[in-house]
Each structure stands twice: as C-alpha cells, then as structure tokens.
Amino acid sequence: MATQDDVFKKIVSHAKEYGFVFQSSEIYDGLSAVYDYGQNGVELKNNIKRYWWDAMTLLHENIVGIDSAIFMHPTIWKASGHVDAFNDPLIDNRDSKKRYRADVLIEDHLAKIDEKIDKEVAKARKRFGDSFDEAVFRSTNARVLEYTAKRDAIHERFANALNENNLEELRQIILDCEIVCPISGTRNWTDVRQFNLMFKTEMGSTADGAMTVYLRPETAQGIFVNYLNVQKTGRMRIPFGIAQIGKAFRNEIVARQFIFRMREFEQMEMQFFVRPGSELEWFNKWKEARLRWHKALGLGDEKYRYHDHDKLAHYANAATDIEFEMPFGFKEVEGIHSRTNFDLSQHEKFSGKKIQYFDPELGESYTPYVIETSIGVDRMFLTVLCSSYEEQKLDGGDTRVVLHLPAALAPVKCAVMPLVRKDGLPEKAREIVNELKFDFSTHYDEKDSIGKRYRRQDAIGTPFCITVDHQTLEDNTVTLRHRDSMEQKRVSVDDLHRLIHDEVSINSLLRKLS
Ligand code: ATP
C-alpha cells in the first residue's frame, strides 16, 4: 500500500505535470522554498482568493478591502515588534549539517506520542467492538496513562520554555526526549539560537543615504497603518473590518514541504476592529465563521480541527489555529488571533498620531481592539489539492487520476470536444465554446481519443465535459459528462449554461455561508 509520503510525492509531481505549481527558477536548478504557479495553478489560486474576498466583502457590509504596498516605513516594523521579536529558535545537527526549528522538533515528538495513544485506542476499539467506551479506556488503560503522563510533562516544559524564551531549556527538552536528526540519526545538536525571519533590502542610492527597508512578513501592518484613512474616508463605524490579500516574505529556516512553508507566499488577512471588552465574543464568532468557510468547500469536515496556542504572541489575549489534515499530519492553515489594541497603540506611540475612535453610542473615545483572521493562500491551495487528488480504480481494471476540486474553484469549468475532427462537428463545438466562454473558463479539445481527452480533464479537475457528435447536428443536444460520477447525460445545448452555472458558481458556495 502507498504510504502518505508516497501520496504526497505523487501530488507534488502531479502539480508540476499538469501546470499547477513549478519550482521557481527551475532551469537554474531552482530557488529553495520559492514556487511559481502555472497555467492551471494561477486559476485555482485566483478562485480561492475570489471565494475569500467575496465571503469577506460581499457578505459583510461592514468589511471593506484595501491593497497596501509591500514596502513600508521601517519604523512600522519597530512598532509592531517584528524587528526585535519576529524570531524562530533554530538548532543545527553537527553531523548532517541540517538546520531545524527547535520548537517544530519538539512538536513533532509530541505528535508521535499522540499517535501511539491513538493506536492503542484503535486496537482496543477493534478488540471490544460495540461495547468499547473510549473515555473509560483513555482514563484507565495503563499504557495509555503512561504515554499521556509523559506527553503532558513534556508539553508543560515546552510551553513554559516558549513563554519564557528559554532557549537552553528548549535544547534540554530535545536532549531529554532523545530526539534524533532524521537525516544523520544522531543527537549531536548545537545550541539553540534566535533567527530573525525578515528580509532586508535598501531603498534609495547610498549617495543620498540609503534606508534599510523590509519585505513585509505579514500583510496585517498595512491594514493597521491605514486604519484611520479607511475609517474616516469610508465613514466606518465600529465594529468593522478591513481585508487584504497580498504577498508576504519570511526567511524561513526550514522549508521542505513544498508550498506549505515558502519564503515568498501570499496571505489573506482581515482585521476586525471592535469595542474593548467585546473582543473575546468577536473572537469566538470569527473562529466559527472561518471554520464554516472552510467546511462549505466540502473537503471533509473530519479533516479540520482547532488548535489553541500554548504560547500567545506578545500582543494576543486569545489565539487559535484552524488545522487541516495534510498527508504529513494536521497542520495550520489559518490563524485567528485576538490582538488586543497592541498594534494601533504601538503605531500611535511610534508615529505620534492620534489613532482613536469616537464611539457615538458610548460618547467616548478609545483605541479599538482587533480580531485578526489570517490564512495563507498557498496553504489553502495545498489543502484543496491534497484533499482532491485521487487515483481511482475503474471497472475493467483501468485507473484514472482525478482531482475532485470543489467545482467553484476548478481552473477550467468545462471542456467542449467534437467526437471526430470532421463532418462539421469541430465547427459546432467552437460555436458552443464561443457562447460559454463569456461566463466560464472553457477549453476546446479535439486531439486524441475521447477517453484520453476525458482523462486529461479529470487530471486538472474540470467538472464538465461536453461532447458534440453527429446527433448534435440533428437535434442540438450534446452529452454532458460529470467528472466525479463519470455519468453522461444527453442535454440540450440551450440548457448548458444553466446546468454548468448551478454547480460551478462561487455564488452557490457563498450562499452556504449566509
Ligand atoms: P507557522 O507556525 O506554520 O510558521 P505562523 O503561525 O507563523 O505559521 P502566521 O504568522 O499566523 O503563521 O501566518 C498566518 C498564515 O499565513 C498561516 O496560517 C499560514 O497559512 C500562512 N503562512 C505563514 N507562514 C507561511 C509560509 N512560510 N509559507 C506559506 N504560508 C505561510
């Protein structure tokens, strides 16, 4: 049986073979942890962004969007705390010369203990059948109790070390847990050091005094520094939100999981400004709303979970991640943070400008509190890709690779195919394309056998194939083939637009949310 690792490798090569994702600068042997999106990838990515943008700005009359510049005044990153504290703890293995994030090594170790516990539970469930009571088993089984105690003890030390920024203790935990380097298999570890993740560059020529500027490591600060502009010009009343989609850059220490961890990536962030004291209520609302957005895609409800943070960032008073089950385990796709009034207060302090809101209902001014929802476009892309990929065994021993992409996100919505390349069928097929292309991304394909053409479309996740045959010329009907069921129906050309629209419009996804 294929392991999850094999499956992931196949997904990565499928993404390349079918024009979704390419290694950046490939003909120069690539640039590590930087990727380019190909002809199908860019469409899928744009559709993900559209779904998020519309869910934020169309469905909420109190959320508006902006597009701020990547370069910003360097003092912004002083004020936000990124210059001093946007660090990851890194550790090297002296034998393999490989570098790791110390916190990730420990988290992976904890996840392995959790897996052992889950295995014991699964074994017992099999043994006891219907009479199995998981809660009782977890609280009484000696082996499970032993694993749980061990896990909790490490977890507590780990959380304390992170909160206290105690790098020696992080190293000690790695040694005490006997964590080995996956490459060399040894425990020959260096000290743990802090590493700042921001990229620096220079603006202006050196002659007139160049200024060090940073490539933004998050899009959020562009929203905070425009808070006053938007609030005033849009006459926004609290509570209200500002949404933004854009590139962010982080000099990640370890970047080995394809587009999961990149050095250049894209974020979709929304900052929601609320009255002080109401932030935890809004935090819970957004936590639920964001999970609903994910689940509406139908990728599998059981693949999501919340993960509350052990270490709250210096600015946060509540934080959770939405995790998705990737082939390499449950991983963060989105973060939801209650950021208090930290950012706006800091910008007030560093800029000297008053950043306050006069609340007409309360008759007083205050610095708004903020709930942030922050999701990586690329991680979302990976989520969709991984959960859609299937190698399907067909009756008769054949297999097909199919991407069960949510129809609204699919790069191509329909492909029109003349059965043969003569008798006026190509002309009729072109006529249909020319009608549909105004509303849907439509392919025309006449090469190879019809079976091969169907496979090509399945592999990029096209929800519908439309085949034009001799009967079409007589009665204006075509066969409409559905990607997932492979079912073919004879339908009138006049009905095509409606039938396709019903399934592929982002509209139908958005309706599930409101
Ligand atoms: P991680 O713990 O995985 O490094 P993070 O907690 O630092 O992530 P945030 O700063 O909360 O991430 O960023 C919000 C979102 O941006 C993440 O949930 C993720 O989807 C995305 N993201 C962050 N870093 C990267 C990266 N290097 N590559 C791709 N996406 C990223």
XYZ file of C-alpha atoms and ligand atoms in Angstrom:
545
model
C 0.000 0.000 0.000
C 1.200 3.507 -0.776
C 2.318 5.444 2.307
C 1.172 9.005 2.935
C 4.664 10.079 1.967
C 4.315 8.418 -1.443
C 0.919 10.021 -1.910
C 2.375 13.455 -1.163
C 5.202 12.895 -3.650
C 2.640 11.971 -6.280
C 0.614 15.097 -5.568
C 3.730 17.260 -5.915
C 4.652 15.702 -9.258
C 1.057 15.863 -10.458
C 1.025 19.587 -9.607
C 4.034 20.045 -11.840
C 2.980 17.752 -14.679
C -0.381 19.450 -15.073
C 0.739 23.072 -14.861
C -0.281 23.890 -11.302
C 2.995 24.557 -9.472
C 6.591 24.791 -10.707
C 9.793 25.203 -8.749
C 10.947 28.810 -9.138
C 13.960 29.324 -11.430
C 13.888 25.639 -12.305
C 16.226 25.869 -15.300
C 18.823 27.302 -12.901
C 18.291 24.376 -10.527
C 15.638 26.197 -8.533
C 15.472 28.598 -5.624
C 14.714 26.923 -2.341
C 11.192 27.327 -0.936
C 10.081 29.630 -3.753
C 7.490 28.446 -6.265
C 5.718 29.639 -9.410
C 2.111 28.919 -10.287
C 1.443 27.611 -13.793
C -1.492 27.996 -16.152
C -3.880 25.905 -14.056
C -2.411 26.829 -10.693
C -2.967 30.535 -11.171
C -6.645 29.971 -11.979
C -7.176 27.761 -8.935
C -5.356 30.282 -6.766
C -7.398 33.188 -8.141
C -10.603 31.291 -7.442
C -9.553 30.645 -3.831
C -8.812 34.328 -3.438
C -12.130 35.294 -5.016
C -14.028 32.964 -2.656
C -12.316 34.525 0.372
C -12.619 38.114 -0.867
C -16.308 37.785 -1.688
C -17.045 35.995 1.594
C -15.478 38.938 3.414
C -16.509 41.979 1.382
C -19.781 40.942 -0.299
C -21.333 39.134 2.631
C -20.445 41.752 5.243
C -21.480 45.327 4.665
C -19.063 46.397 7.413
C -15.944 44.855 5.818
C -14.024 46.676 3.081
C -10.809 45.791 1.280
C -7.510 47.553 0.638
C -4.299 46.835 -1.233
C -1.310 48.328 0.583
C 2.286 48.439 -0.679
C 4.818 45.749 0.193
C 7.428 48.366 1.151
C 6.543 50.345 4.232
C 8.292 52.781 6.502
C 10.855 50.771 8.512
C 9.645 52.202 11.819
C 6.421 50.230 11.302
C 8.370 47.025 11.958
C 9.931 48.535 15.058
C 6.477 49.487 16.337
C 4.944 46.090 15.535
C 7.713 44.259 17.376
C 8.958 42.400 14.297
C 12.473 43.893 14.362
C 13.009 42.738 17.930
C 10.898 39.633 18.205
C 9.990 38.040 14.859
C 12.324 35.138 15.511
C 12.331 31.377 15.299
C 14.540 29.215 17.528
C 16.932 27.290 15.301
C 19.172 24.329 16.037
C 21.707 22.505 13.856
C 22.717 18.891 13.795
C 26.517 18.816 13.641
C 26.674 15.531 11.733
C 24.136 16.099 8.967
C 24.735 19.890 8.965
C 20.949 20.215 8.678
C 19.106 23.047 10.350
C 15.805 22.665 12.206
C 13.341 24.704 14.167
C 13.734 23.592 17.767
C 10.027 24.116 18.504
C 9.000 22.036 15.485
C 11.261 19.137 16.531
C 9.524 19.051 19.914
C 6.035 19.449 18.423
C 6.701 16.530 16.082
C 7.869 14.448 19.023
C 4.641 15.236 20.900
C 2.613 14.337 17.821
C 4.359 10.932 17.735
C 3.307 10.220 21.309
C -0.249 11.212 20.405
C -0.122 8.776 17.505
C 0.935 5.978 19.861
C -2.018 6.745 22.121
C -4.372 6.774 19.140
C -3.020 3.411 18.010
C -3.733 1.865 21.409
C -7.255 3.257 21.268
C -7.805 1.922 17.758
C -6.542 -1.548 18.750
C -8.849 -1.648 21.757
C -11.807 -0.492 19.698
C -11.249 -3.412 17.358
C -10.948 -5.856 20.275
C -14.012 -4.698 22.213
C -16.269 -3.862 19.272
C -19.589 -2.189 20.082
C -19.092 -2.267 23.835
C -15.994 -0.033 23.597
C -16.039 3.103 25.727
C -13.201 5.335 24.594
C -13.333 7.767 27.525
C -13.103 4.957 30.078
C -10.304 3.274 28.147
C -8.295 6.505 27.939
C -8.629 7.136 31.659
C -7.849 3.599 32.852
C -5.547 1.770 30.432
C -2.076 1.602 31.993
C -0.136 2.072 28.778
C -2.274 4.981 27.606
C -1.956 6.621 31.012
C 1.802 6.269 30.888
C 2.013 7.841 27.405
C -0.372 10.623 28.399
C 1.596 11.490 31.525
C 4.817 11.585 29.525
C 3.218 13.755 26.868
C 1.741 16.199 29.355
C 5.029 16.572 31.207
C 6.949 17.403 28.004
C 4.164 19.666 26.873
C 4.260 21.678 30.076
C 8.028 22.128 29.946
C 7.771 23.106 26.291
C 5.039 25.712 26.849
C 6.998 27.235 29.739
C 10.222 27.347 27.740
C 8.461 29.104 24.858
C 6.768 31.611 27.108
C 9.990 32.415 28.895
C 12.021 32.412 25.675
C 14.307 29.927 27.394
C 16.492 28.615 24.572
C 18.650 26.399 26.822
C 15.571 24.648 28.122
C 14.358 24.033 24.549
C 17.673 22.325 23.822
C 17.461 20.349 27.054
C 13.982 19.081 26.127
C 15.335 17.912 22.761
C 18.156 16.062 24.567
C 15.911 14.615 27.290
C 13.395 13.347 24.734
C 16.288 11.766 22.810
C 15.143 13.422 19.608
C 17.446 12.477 16.750
C 18.129 14.203 13.437
C 16.041 12.395 10.805
C 18.980 12.570 8.358
C 22.014 11.566 10.446
C 20.120 9.739 13.168
C 22.361 11.354 15.821
C 21.789 13.617 18.822
C 24.785 15.821 18.142
C 22.930 19.135 18.470
C 24.280 22.710 18.628
C 22.892 25.354 20.974
C 19.530 26.887 20.118
C 19.736 30.409 18.637
C 17.169 33.003 17.674
C 16.916 33.859 13.997
C 15.030 36.897 12.620
C 12.818 35.974 9.679
C 12.560 39.351 7.944
C 14.250 40.027 4.600
C 16.066 43.369 4.412
C 16.900 45.492 1.425
C 17.971 49.063 0.698
C 15.863 51.873 -0.653
C 17.485 54.866 -2.369
C 21.095 55.227 -3.526
C 23.889 55.142 -0.975
C 24.973 58.667 -2.038
C 21.872 60.260 -0.561
C 21.767 57.963 2.437
C 20.039 54.655 1.697
C 17.425 53.459 4.109
C 17.050 49.852 5.220
C 13.575 48.616 4.370
C 11.993 45.212 4.919
C 9.919 42.982 2.724
C 6.737 42.712 4.786
C 6.467 39.438 6.732
C 2.684 39.845 7.024
C 0.048 41.963 5.334
C -1.617 42.964 8.612
C 0.540 46.017 9.330
C -0.543 47.582 6.023
C -4.081 47.431 7.398
C -3.207 48.906 10.802
C -1.367 51.880 9.366
C -4.339 52.589 7.089
C -6.900 52.232 9.865
C -7.518 55.981 10.137
C -7.647 56.509 6.367
C -10.267 53.829 5.852
C -12.302 54.627 8.947
C -12.517 58.311 8.048
C -12.967 58.120 4.256
C -15.348 55.144 4.468
C -17.144 56.642 7.487
C -16.884 53.234 9.091
C -18.469 52.587 12.455
C -17.155 50.055 14.913
C -17.405 47.087 14.629
C -15.921 46.988 11.123
C -13.248 45.096 9.232
C -10.521 45.713 6.656
C -9.479 42.853 4.384
C -6.372 42.490 2.282
C -4.758 39.886 0.039
C -1.068 40.179 -0.744
C 2.436 38.796 -0.758
C 4.445 38.297 2.402
C 8.072 37.222 2.818
C 9.804 35.236 5.542
C 13.296 33.859 5.566
C 12.088 30.502 6.894
C 14.763 28.317 8.485
C 13.354 25.048 7.314
C 11.350 24.949 4.156
C 10.941 21.409 2.975
C 7.262 20.753 2.481
C 6.544 22.063 -0.993
C 4.225 25.095 -0.838
C 3.386 24.528 2.831
C 6.290 26.670 4.015
C 7.609 29.165 1.497
C 9.907 32.163 1.672
C 7.602 34.182 -0.579
C 3.913 33.494 -0.095
C 0.534 35.123 -0.122
C -1.790 35.921 2.757
C -5.456 36.784 3.051
C -5.896 38.771 6.236
C -8.815 40.568 7.796
C -8.568 42.820 10.821
C -11.855 43.355 12.602
C -11.967 46.420 14.873
C -14.199 46.133 17.933
C -15.051 47.807 21.220
C -12.665 46.999 24.090
C -14.208 44.279 26.218
C -16.148 42.705 23.337
C -13.098 41.113 21.733
C -13.492 37.588 23.084
C -17.089 37.416 21.910
C -15.973 38.501 18.423
C -13.028 36.114 18.574
C -15.445 33.211 19.071
C -17.718 34.454 16.286
C -14.864 34.675 13.812
C -13.479 31.332 14.895
C -16.778 29.715 13.952
C -17.317 31.791 10.814
C -13.908 30.872 9.436
C -14.397 27.151 10.018
C -17.755 27.395 8.230
C -15.985 28.991 5.257
C -13.590 26.031 5.085
C -16.260 23.393 5.552
C -18.507 24.858 2.834
C -15.919 23.627 0.326
C -16.846 20.053 1.155
C -13.286 18.765 1.539
C -14.355 16.646 4.551
C -15.464 18.019 7.916
C -13.386 15.443 9.810
C -10.209 16.874 8.299
C -10.388 20.078 10.327
C -9.626 20.831 13.940
C -8.867 23.824 16.111
C -5.544 24.089 17.861
C -5.354 26.633 20.658
C -1.980 28.298 21.127
C 0.312 27.452 24.048
C 2.424 30.494 23.554
C 0.426 33.614 22.940
C 2.263 36.189 20.859
C 3.258 39.264 22.848
C 0.190 41.138 21.572
C -2.517 38.453 21.829
C -5.055 37.539 24.505
C -6.530 34.557 22.630
C -5.364 32.630 19.581
C -6.312 29.508 17.736
C -5.313 27.809 14.514
C -7.552 26.013 12.083
C -5.620 22.888 11.191
C -6.202 20.647 8.207
C -5.151 17.031 7.833
C -2.450 17.069 5.155
C -0.703 13.857 4.061
C 2.004 14.837 6.576
C -0.378 15.332 9.514
C -2.668 18.024 10.906
C -1.140 21.427 10.047
C -2.058 25.066 10.458
C -3.840 26.658 7.528
C -5.286 29.695 9.236
C -4.734 31.632 12.444
C -7.389 33.574 14.331
C -5.989 35.981 16.884
C -7.354 38.425 19.383
C -4.621 41.067 19.125
C -5.987 43.490 21.751
C -5.201 47.141 20.974
C -1.500 46.383 20.771
C -0.822 47.293 17.140
C -2.855 50.500 16.995
C -1.402 51.683 20.323
C 2.116 50.974 19.147
C 1.574 52.901 15.913
C 0.099 55.747 17.920
C 3.205 55.774 20.082
C 5.767 55.482 17.293
C 4.072 57.820 14.786
C 2.889 60.422 17.267
C -0.518 60.465 15.511
C -3.689 60.010 17.490
C -5.319 56.707 16.491
C -8.603 56.626 18.349
C -12.238 56.033 17.610
C -15.019 58.221 18.958
C -17.902 55.888 19.753
C -21.103 57.895 19.336
C -23.146 55.345 21.293
C -20.838 55.418 24.301
C -19.929 59.059 23.891
C -16.250 58.298 24.446
C -13.014 57.701 22.538
C -10.895 54.571 22.697
C -8.265 52.589 20.837
C -10.177 49.767 19.121
C -9.391 46.123 19.863
C -8.696 43.808 16.970
C -9.611 40.291 15.921
C -7.476 39.030 13.068
C -8.172 36.170 10.690
C -5.068 35.235 8.728
C -4.897 32.496 6.124
C -2.165 31.546 3.668
C -3.362 31.343 0.065
C -0.697 28.775 -0.752
C -1.520 26.569 2.229
C -5.170 26.759 1.276
C -4.175 25.756 -2.259
C -2.279 22.779 -0.846
C -5.265 21.812 1.302
C -7.546 21.813 -1.723
C -5.051 19.935 -3.876
C -4.270 17.223 -1.306
C -7.882 16.503 -0.465
C -8.940 16.440 -4.128
C -6.318 14.082 -5.518
C -7.433 10.516 -6.141
C -6.087 7.568 -8.086
C -9.290 5.776 -8.837
C -9.644 2.147 -9.821
C -12.267 1.777 -12.528
C -14.366 -1.210 -13.543
C -12.394 -3.224 -16.056
C -9.048 -2.740 -14.281
C -8.285 0.736 -15.594
C -7.240 3.602 -13.301
C -7.683 7.315 -13.648
C -6.178 10.221 -11.726
C -8.862 12.696 -10.859
C -8.862 15.969 -8.941
C -12.198 16.281 -7.161
C -11.767 20.035 -6.847
C -14.724 21.991 -5.490
C -16.348 22.959 -8.814
C -16.311 26.660 -7.951
C -12.520 26.561 -7.563
C -11.675 24.421 -10.610
C -9.334 26.197 -13.072
C -11.340 25.047 -16.096
C -15.094 24.681 -15.727
C -15.907 22.789 -18.900
C -14.246 21.287 -21.949
C -16.008 21.039 -25.302
C -14.972 18.131 -27.539
C -16.057 17.209 -31.048
C -16.273 13.408 -31.235
C -14.430 13.422 -34.574
C -12.472 16.099 -36.397
C -14.784 16.280 -39.424
C -18.422 16.464 -40.614
C -18.901 19.928 -39.157
C -18.507 18.743 -35.532
C -15.495 20.987 -34.734
C -17.414 23.995 -36.032
C -20.409 23.179 -33.866
C -18.135 22.644 -30.838
C -16.466 26.038 -31.435
C -19.881 27.629 -31.593
C -20.678 26.240 -28.117
C -17.300 27.416 -26.749
C -17.984 30.883 -28.109
C -21.220 31.021 -26.149
C -19.897 29.611 -22.863
C -16.560 31.402 -22.736
C -18.072 34.672 -21.533
C -19.093 33.119 -18.243
C -16.905 30.061 -17.719
C -13.298 29.177 -18.335
C -13.859 26.787 -21.255
C -11.414 24.509 -23.099
C -11.725 23.258 -26.637
C -10.062 19.875 -27.221
C -10.081 17.764 -30.383
C -6.823 15.805 -30.074
C -6.620 12.056 -29.258
C -9.389 9.607 -28.434
C -12.346 10.828 -26.433
C -11.265 8.629 -23.488
C -7.840 10.273 -23.377
C -9.415 13.705 -23.550
C -11.677 12.880 -20.591
C -8.617 11.729 -18.581
C -6.768 14.966 -19.304
C -9.685 16.982 -17.970
C -10.124 14.698 -14.934
C -6.472 15.262 -14.082
C -6.943 19.024 -13.846
C -10.308 18.746 -12.126
C -12.617 20.052 -14.879
C -16.163 19.452 -13.580
C -17.840 19.041 -17.003
C -17.000 17.625 -20.419
C -19.344 18.363 -23.312
C -19.185 16.058 -26.301
C -20.506 17.091 -29.696
C -21.478 14.191 -32.009
C -23.490 13.660 -35.182
C -26.769 13.712 -33.296
C -25.904 17.238 -32.102
C -26.233 18.492 -35.668
C -29.705 16.956 -35.907
C -31.327 17.844 -32.582
C -28.966 20.362 -30.877
C -28.202 18.029 -27.943
C -24.794 17.052 -26.524
C -23.563 14.636 -23.885
C -22.675 16.295 -20.614
C -20.209 14.213 -18.581
C -19.752 14.767 -14.895
C -16.173 14.497 -13.566
C -16.851 12.677 -10.289
C -19.578 10.221 -11.278
C -18.428 9.962 -14.922
C -22.140 9.851 -15.662
C -23.150 11.098 -19.112
C -26.465 12.738 -19.847
C -27.941 13.911 -23.110
C -28.918 17.546 -22.708
C -29.977 20.389 -24.942
C -27.295 22.918 -25.874
C -29.717 25.591 -24.720
C -29.628 24.184 -21.151
C -25.832 24.003 -20.881
C -25.317 27.423 -19.408
C -27.803 26.869 -16.590
C -26.625 23.338 -15.776
C -22.986 24.392 -15.553
C -23.683 27.596 -13.695
C -25.670 25.793 -10.978
C -22.604 23.815 -9.975
C -19.600 25.989 -10.674
C -20.537 29.443 -9.481
C -18.861 30.827 -6.381
C -22.286 32.148 -5.630
C -23.500 28.719 -4.561
C -20.590 28.436 -2.113
C -21.279 31.876 -0.686
C -24.938 31.040 -0.178
C -23.921 28.254 2.185
C -22.324 30.896 4.416
C -25.110 33.353 4.900
P 3.900 28.600 11.250
O 3.735 28.341 12.729
O 3.477 27.457 10.376
O 5.227 29.186 10.890
P 2.675 31.097 11.742
O 1.883 30.802 12.972
O 3.956 31.830 11.831
O 2.869 29.757 10.887
P 1.041 33.284 10.960
O 2.077 34.285 11.223
O -0.107 33.159 11.906
O 1.726 31.856 10.745
O 0.517 33.495 9.473
C -0.823 33.283 9.092
C -0.936 32.289 7.967
O -0.024 32.576 6.913
C -0.620 30.858 8.364
O -1.733 30.228 8.943
C -0.243 30.240 7.042
O -1.386 29.815 6.337
C 0.394 31.372 6.292
N 1.857 31.249 6.341
C 2.681 31.672 7.317
N 3.965 31.415 7.015
C 3.944 30.815 5.800
C 4.956 30.309 4.927
N 6.238 30.392 5.242
N 4.577 29.755 3.746
C 3.277 29.682 3.408
N 2.293 30.146 4.184
C 2.598 30.706 5.361
